Coordinates of C-alpha atoms and ligand atoms in Angstrom, one line a residue:
X6 CA 154.2 21.5 -19.0
X7 CA 152.7 23.3 -21.9
X8 CA 150.3 21.1 -23.8
X9 CA 147.9 21.8 -26.7
X10 CA 145.7 24.4 -24.8
X11 CA 148.7 26.3 -23.5
X12 CA 150.4 26.4 -26.9
X13 CA 147.1 27.4 -28.6
X14 CA 146.7 30.2 -26.0
X15 CA 150.2 31.4 -26.6
X16 CA 149.6 31.4 -30.4
X17 CA 146.2 33.2 -30.1
X18 CA 147.6 35.9 -27.7
X19 CA 150.8 36.5 -29.5
X20 CA 149.2 36.8 -33.0
X21 CA 147.6 40.3 -32.9
X22 CA 150.8 41.8 -31.4
X23 CA 153.3 40.3 -33.8
X24 CA 151.5 39.9 -37.2
X25 CA 153.3 41.7 -40.0
X26 CA 156.1 42.9 -37.8
X27 CA 159.7 42.5 -38.8
X28 CA 162.4 40.5 -37.0
X29 CA 165.2 43.1 -36.5
X30 CA 167.6 41.0 -34.5
X31 CA 168.1 37.8 -32.4
X32 CA 169.7 37.6 -29.0
X33 CA 170.7 34.1 -27.7
X34 CA 171.6 33.7 -24.1
X35 CA 171.7 29.9 -24.5
X36 CA 172.6 28.9 -28.0
X37 CA 171.7 25.2 -27.6
X38 CA 168.1 26.2 -27.8
X39 CA 168.7 26.4 -31.7
X40 CA 168.3 22.9 -33.2
X41 CA 168.5 23.7 -36.9
X42 CA 170.4 25.2 -38.8
X43 CA 173.6 26.4 -37.3
X44 CA 173.3 29.3 -34.8
X45 CA 174.8 31.7 -37.4
X46 CA 172.5 30.6 -40.1
X47 CA 169.4 30.6 -37.7
X48 CA 170.0 34.3 -36.9
X49 CA 170.8 35.3 -40.5
X50 CA 167.7 33.6 -41.8
X51 CA 165.5 35.3 -39.3
X52 CA 166.7 38.9 -39.4
X53 CA 164.8 41.1 -41.9
X54 CA 161.9 38.7 -42.2
X55 CA 158.2 39.7 -41.7
X56 CA 156.0 37.4 -39.6
X57 CA 153.1 36.6 -41.8
X58 CA 151.2 34.3 -39.4
X59 CA 151.4 31.8 -36.6
X60 CA 150.0 28.3 -36.5
X61 CA 150.2 25.3 -34.2
X62 CA 150.7 21.6 -34.8
X63 CA 150.5 19.5 -31.6
X64 CA 152.7 21.3 -29.1
X65 CA 154.7 23.1 -31.7
X66 CA 154.3 26.8 -32.6
X67 CA 154.9 27.6 -36.3
X68 CA 155.7 31.1 -37.3
X69 CA 155.3 31.8 -41.0
X70 CA 157.9 34.1 -42.4
X71 CA 157.9 36.3 -45.5
X72 CA 160.6 34.2 -47.2
X73 CA 158.4 31.1 -47.1
X74 CA 160.5 29.6 -44.4
X75 CA 159.0 28.8 -40.9
X76 CA 160.3 29.4 -37.4
X77 CA 159.2 26.4 -35.3
X78 CA 159.2 26.6 -31.4
X79 CA 158.7 23.8 -28.9
X80 CA 158.2 25.0 -25.3
X81 CA 159.0 21.5 -23.9
X82 CA 158.6 21.2 -20.1
X83 CA 159.0 24.8 -18.7
X84 CA 159.0 27.2 -21.7
X85 CA 156.8 30.3 -22.2
X86 CA 156.9 33.0 -24.9
X87 CA 156.6 36.4 -23.4
X88 CA 155.8 39.7 -25.1
X89 CA 157.9 42.4 -23.3
X90 CA 158.8 46.1 -23.8
X91 CA 162.1 46.2 -25.7
X92 CA 163.4 48.3 -22.8
X93 CA 162.6 45.7 -20.1
X94 CA 165.6 44.0 -18.4
X95 CA 165.5 40.2 -19.3
X96 CA 165.1 37.9 -16.3
X97 CA 167.7 35.1 -15.7
X98 CA 165.5 32.5 -17.4
X99 CA 165.3 34.2 -20.7
X100 CA 167.1 32.1 -23.2
X101 CA 166.4 33.9 -26.4
X102 CA 165.0 37.3 -27.6
X103 CA 163.5 37.9 -31.0
X104 CA 163.7 41.6 -31.5
X105 CA 160.9 43.1 -33.5
X106 CA 160.3 46.5 -35.1
X107 CA 158.2 48.6 -32.8
X108 CA 158.3 48.7 -29.0
X109 CA 158.0 45.0 -27.9
X110 CA 160.0 41.8 -28.4
X111 CA 159.3 38.1 -28.0
X112 CA 161.2 36.4 -25.2
X113 CA 161.7 32.7 -24.8
X114 CA 161.6 32.0 -21.0
X115 CA 162.7 28.5 -20.2
X116 CA 164.0 27.7 -16.6
X117 CA 165.0 24.1 -17.4
X118 CA 166.6 24.9 -20.7
X119 CA 164.8 22.1 -22.6
X120 CA 163.1 24.3 -25.2
X121 CA 163.9 24.1 -28.9
X122 CA 163.8 26.3 -32.1
X123 CA 164.3 25.5 -35.7
X124 CA 164.2 27.5 -39.0
X125 CA 163.3 25.3 -41.9
X126 CA 161.8 25.6 -45.4
X127 CA 159.5 22.6 -44.9
X128 CA 157.8 22.3 -41.6
X129 CA 157.3 18.5 -42.1
X130 CA 161.0 18.2 -41.4
X131 CA 160.1 18.9 -37.7
X132 CA 156.4 18.1 -37.3
X133 CA 155.9 15.5 -40.1
X134 CA 155.5 12.5 -37.9
X135 CA 152.8 13.9 -35.6
X136 CA 149.4 12.1 -35.2
X137 CA 146.1 13.8 -36.0
X138 CA 145.1 17.1 -34.4
X139 CA 142.5 16.1 -31.8
X140 CA 140.3 19.4 -32.4
X141 CA 140.2 19.2 -36.1
X142 CA 137.7 17.4 -38.4
X143 CA 140.3 14.7 -39.3
X144 CA 140.0 13.3 -35.8
X145 CA 136.8 11.4 -35.4
X146 CA 135.6 8.6 -33.0
X147 CA 136.0 6.1 -36.0
X148 CA 139.6 7.3 -36.5
X149 CA 140.3 6.9 -32.7
X150 CA 138.8 3.4 -32.8
X151 CA 140.8 2.4 -35.8
X152 CA 144.1 3.8 -34.4
X153 CA 143.5 2.0 -31.0
X154 CA 143.1 -1.4 -32.6
X155 CA 145.8 -3.9 -31.5
X156 CA 147.4 -1.4 -29.2
X157 CA 148.6 -3.2 -26.1
X158 CA 150.3 -0.3 -24.3
X159 CA 148.3 1.4 -21.4
X160 CA 145.9 3.9 -22.8
X161 CA 147.6 6.6 -20.8
X162 CA 150.9 5.9 -22.6
X163 CA 149.1 5.8 -25.9
X164 CA 147.6 9.2 -25.4
X165 CA 151.0 10.6 -24.6
X166 CA 152.5 9.3 -27.9
X167 CA 152.6 12.3 -30.2
X168 CA 152.6 10.1 -33.3
X169 CA 149.3 8.6 -32.1
X170 CA 147.5 11.9 -31.4
X171 CA 149.2 15.4 -31.3
X172 CA 149.2 17.8 -28.4
X173 CA 148.1 15.7 -25.4
X174 CA 150.4 15.6 -22.4
X175 CA 150.3 14.3 -18.9
X176 CA 147.7 16.7 -17.5
X177 CA 145.1 16.5 -20.2
X178 CA 145.6 12.8 -20.6
X179 CA 144.7 12.3 -16.9
X180 CA 141.8 14.6 -17.2
X181 CA 140.4 12.9 -20.4
X182 CA 140.7 9.4 -18.9
X183 CA 138.9 10.6 -15.7
X184 CA 136.1 12.3 -17.7
X185 CA 135.8 9.1 -19.8
X186 CA 135.9 6.9 -16.6
X187 CA 138.6 4.7 -18.0
X188 CA 141.5 3.3 -15.9
X189 CA 144.9 4.6 -17.2
X190 CA 146.4 1.1 -17.3
X191 CA 143.8 -0.4 -19.6
X192 CA 145.5 -1.6 -22.9
X193 CA 144.5 0.8 -25.7
X194 CA 143.1 -2.0 -27.8
X195 CA 140.8 -3.3 -25.0
X196 CA 138.4 -0.3 -25.0
X197 CA 134.8 -1.1 -26.0
X198 CA 133.1 1.0 -28.8
X199 CA 131.2 2.9 -26.0
X200 CA 134.4 3.6 -24.1
X201 CA 136.1 4.9 -27.3
X202 CA 133.3 7.3 -27.9
X203 CA 133.4 8.5 -24.3
X204 CA 137.2 9.0 -24.6
X205 CA 136.7 10.9 -27.9
X206 CA 134.2 13.3 -26.3
X207 CA 136.4 13.6 -23.2
X208 CA 139.5 14.6 -25.2
X209 CA 137.5 17.3 -27.0
X210 CA 135.9 18.5 -23.8
X211 CA 139.1 18.8 -21.7
X212 CA 141.1 20.5 -24.5
X213 CA 138.4 23.0 -25.3
X214 CA 138.0 23.7 -21.6
X215 CA 141.7 24.2 -21.3
X216 CA 141.8 26.7 -24.2
X217 CA 138.7 28.5 -22.8
X218 CA 140.5 28.9 -19.5
X219 CA 143.7 30.0 -21.4
X220 CA 145.9 27.1 -20.3
X221 CA 147.0 25.6 -17.0
X222 CA 149.7 27.3 -14.9
X223 CA 150.5 24.5 -12.6
X224 CA 154.2 25.2 -12.7
X225 CA 156.1 27.6 -15.0
X226 CA 153.7 28.3 -17.8
X227 CA 152.8 32.0 -18.4
X228 CA 150.7 33.6 -21.1
X229 CA 152.5 36.1 -23.5
X230 CA 151.3 39.0 -21.2
X231 CA 152.9 37.4 -18.2
X232 CA 149.6 36.4 -16.6
X233 CA 148.8 32.8 -15.7
X234 CA 146.1 30.6 -17.2
X235 CA 143.2 29.3 -15.1
X236 CA 142.6 25.8 -16.6
X237 CA 144.2 24.0 -13.6
X238 CA 141.4 25.3 -11.4
X239 CA 139.0 23.1 -13.4
X240 CA 141.1 19.9 -13.1
X241 CA 139.4 17.0 -11.5
X242 CA 142.3 14.7 -10.9
X243 CA 145.5 16.0 -12.6
X244 CA 148.1 17.3 -10.2
X245 CA 146.1 16.3 -7.2
X246 CA 148.1 15.2 -4.3
X247 CA 147.7 11.6 -3.3
X248 CA 145.0 11.4 -0.6
X249 CA 142.9 14.2 -2.2
X250 CA 139.4 13.0 -2.7
X251 CA 137.6 12.4 -6.1
X252 CA 135.2 15.2 -6.7
X253 CA 132.6 12.7 -8.0
X254 CA 132.7 9.9 -5.4
X255 CA 134.9 11.0 -2.6
X256 CA 137.4 8.2 -3.0
X257 CA 141.1 9.1 -2.5
X258 CA 142.8 9.9 -5.8
X259 CA 145.8 7.6 -6.5
X260 CA 149.0 8.4 -8.2
X261 CA 150.9 5.7 -10.1
X262 CA 153.9 6.0 -12.5
X263 CA 153.2 5.0 -16.1
X264 CA 156.2 5.3 -18.4
X265 CA 157.8 7.4 -15.8
X266 CA 154.9 9.9 -15.7
X267 CA 152.9 10.5 -12.6
X268 CA 149.5 9.5 -13.4
X269 CA 146.4 10.6 -11.3
X270 CA 143.1 8.8 -11.3
X271 CA 140.2 7.7 -9.2
X272 CA 140.3 3.9 -8.5
X273 CA 136.5 3.9 -8.0
X274 CA 135.3 5.9 -11.0
X275 CA 138.0 4.5 -13.2
X276 CA 137.8 0.9 -12.0
X277 CA 140.1 -1.6 -13.8
X278 CA 137.3 -4.0 -14.9
Ligands
ZN198 ZN1 135.7 8.8 -8.1

C-alpha cells in the first residue's frame, strides 16, 4: 500500500514530466474513482487546465491547476500513477487517463478499484483533518509527546491514525516501532520521554530511507516510469513471514492483528515491559 515515501516518490518523479502541461482530455474506465464533483463536472473542470505544480499532504497527491482549483488523488491500497506514451494500449487495471498535450499521459492504475480523485477549490475540503507532516518542521519530539498524552490505543493504531500523524501506514509503522524498540501494543500514552524521542527519530529515519529508496514495491506499487521501488529490501520486520528471524537478535518475528492490520515485530527487541 502506498504510504508517504511512495506518494512522495510519485510526486517527485512525475513533476518534471508534467509541469506546465495542459490537460487535453479525461478518460474514465471506472467512473466511481471520481468522488467530487460529479463525473461530468470533474472532466469539464480539468480539461484545458495547465498543471502548475504538485504537492503532497499525507498520502494525498495535490495537483495545482491554472484555475486555482486542485486535483487531489489518493492511491489507497493498490494505486499507482504511471506516465505512458499516449499511443500505448492501456492495461486492464487502468481506471482513468489524464491526457496531456505532448506525447505522454498520466494513467491511474488500480487493480482493486479503491483509489479516489477530487477536484475542489479548497484542498482543506479533502485534506483538512490530517495530522502534522512527519518530515516537516511542525513535527517535533515535543509535539509527538504532547499528542501522545492520554492516548490509550496501541501505539501501532495511533501511528496509523491519519489525524494523529499524516502519511504513515502499516509498513512504515512496523518499521518505525522496530527501529525504536517499542512493542506495537503499548498504549500510546504510556511511552517514556526517552521512548518518544526514539520513536520520533525512528519515524524520520524510516520515512527518509523509504524516499531515498524510491518507495516499497511489496505488492502493486510502481513508480511513474513503471519501475519498482527498492525500500522493501531495507525492511527489518515489515512484511516478513512469521518464523523469519529478527535481523538484530535472531528471534522469530511475530505477526499479530492490531485493528485488523497484520503487525510484524520482534518479541525480544520490542519486549512488552
Ligand atoms: Zn530482535
